Amino acid sequence: RKSDTNSRSASGHSRSSAKTTQNKMSGKGKGGRGEKKSTTASAKAGLQFPVGRIGRYLRKGKYATRMGAGAPVYLAAVLEYLCAEILELAGNAARDNKKSRIVPRHITLA
């Protein structure tokens, strides 16, 4: 009889804790007002290359007096695409030479 009450309270307790963790996990609500994780421009654009750094270089380089908000995103996307293509070809060249690492010669062959 005592084990029955313990199992009931344990199961009831686990349900309530599951509800509270579910509330904490959700993005909305008053619980997580103070802690806000900043999202980078690269993450928003779905890129690996640093959009903010490229934007800073464009501003500091004095290439133009004005710059649009999409310019560093576009440039980062183009650079990332070119790097991905070269790395894929260099990886194929490394595999042809039975090597597991890409060396400068493989990039030249690509």
mmCIF file of C-alpha atoms in Angstrom, residues 64-106:
data_model
loop_
_atom_site.group_PDB
_atom_site.id
_atom_site.type_symbol
_atom_site.label_atom_id
_atom_site.label_comp_id
_atom_site.label_asym_id
_atom_site.label_seq_id
_atom_site.Cartn_x
_atom_site.Cartn_y
_atom_site.Cartn_z
ATOM 1 C CA ALA A 64 31.592 53.984 -51.632
ATOM 2 C CA THR A 65 30.067 56.778 -49.590
ATOM 3 C CA ARG A 66 26.887 54.780 -49.005
ATOM 4 C CA MET A 67 26.299 51.064 -48.648
ATOM 5 C CA GLY A 68 23.083 49.076 -48.612
ATOM 6 C CA ALA A 69 22.216 46.614 -45.873
ATOM 7 C CA GLY A 70 22.186 43.688 -48.300
ATOM 8 C CA ALA A 71 25.638 44.352 -49.776
ATOM 9 C CA PRO A 72 27.724 42.528 -47.128
ATOM 10 C CA VAL A 73 25.235 39.632 -47.083
ATOM 11 C CA TYR A 74 25.460 39.224 -50.850
ATOM 12 C CA LEU A 75 29.255 39.479 -50.864
ATOM 13 C CA ALA A 76 29.553 36.962 -48.030
ATOM 14 C CA ALA A 77 27.280 34.550 -49.904
ATOM 15 C CA VAL A 78 29.343 34.866 -53.095
ATOM 16 C CA LEU A 79 32.641 34.343 -51.254
ATOM 17 C CA GLU A 80 31.240 31.349 -49.385
ATOM 18 C CA TYR A 81 30.025 29.789 -52.628
ATOM 19 C CA LEU A 82 33.402 30.250 -54.336
ATOM 20 C CA CYS A 83 35.260 28.760 -51.367
ATOM 21 C CA ALA A 84 32.895 25.794 -51.246
ATOM 22 C CA GLU A 85 33.412 25.086 -54.942
ATOM 23 C CA ILE A 86 37.223 25.299 -54.713
ATOM 24 C CA LEU A 87 37.306 23.155 -51.577
ATOM 25 C CA GLU A 88 35.131 20.515 -53.194
ATOM 26 C CA LEU A 89 37.410 20.303 -56.236
ATOM 27 C CA ALA A 90 40.509 20.288 -54.022
ATOM 28 C CA GLY A 91 38.989 17.475 -51.955
ATOM 29 C CA ASN A 92 38.403 15.489 -55.121
ATOM 30 C CA ALA A 93 42.031 16.061 -56.154
ATOM 31 C CA ALA A 94 43.214 14.910 -52.720
ATOM 32 C CA ARG A 95 41.086 11.779 -52.966
ATOM 33 C CA ASP A 96 42.515 11.053 -56.428
ATOM 34 C CA ASN A 97 46.004 11.184 -54.891
ATOM 35 C CA LYS A 98 44.874 8.888 -52.045
ATOM 36 C CA LYS A 99 45.354 11.616 -49.433
ATOM 37 C CA SER A 100 42.969 12.527 -46.634
ATOM 38 C CA ARG A 101 44.197 16.124 -46.254
ATOM 39 C CA ILE A 102 44.078 18.982 -48.717
ATOM 40 C CA VAL A 103 47.517 20.487 -49.397
ATOM 41 C CA PRO A 104 48.258 23.575 -51.553
ATOM 42 C CA ARG A 105 49.050 21.343 -54.530
ATOM 43 C CA HIS A 106 45.486 20.004 -54.468
#
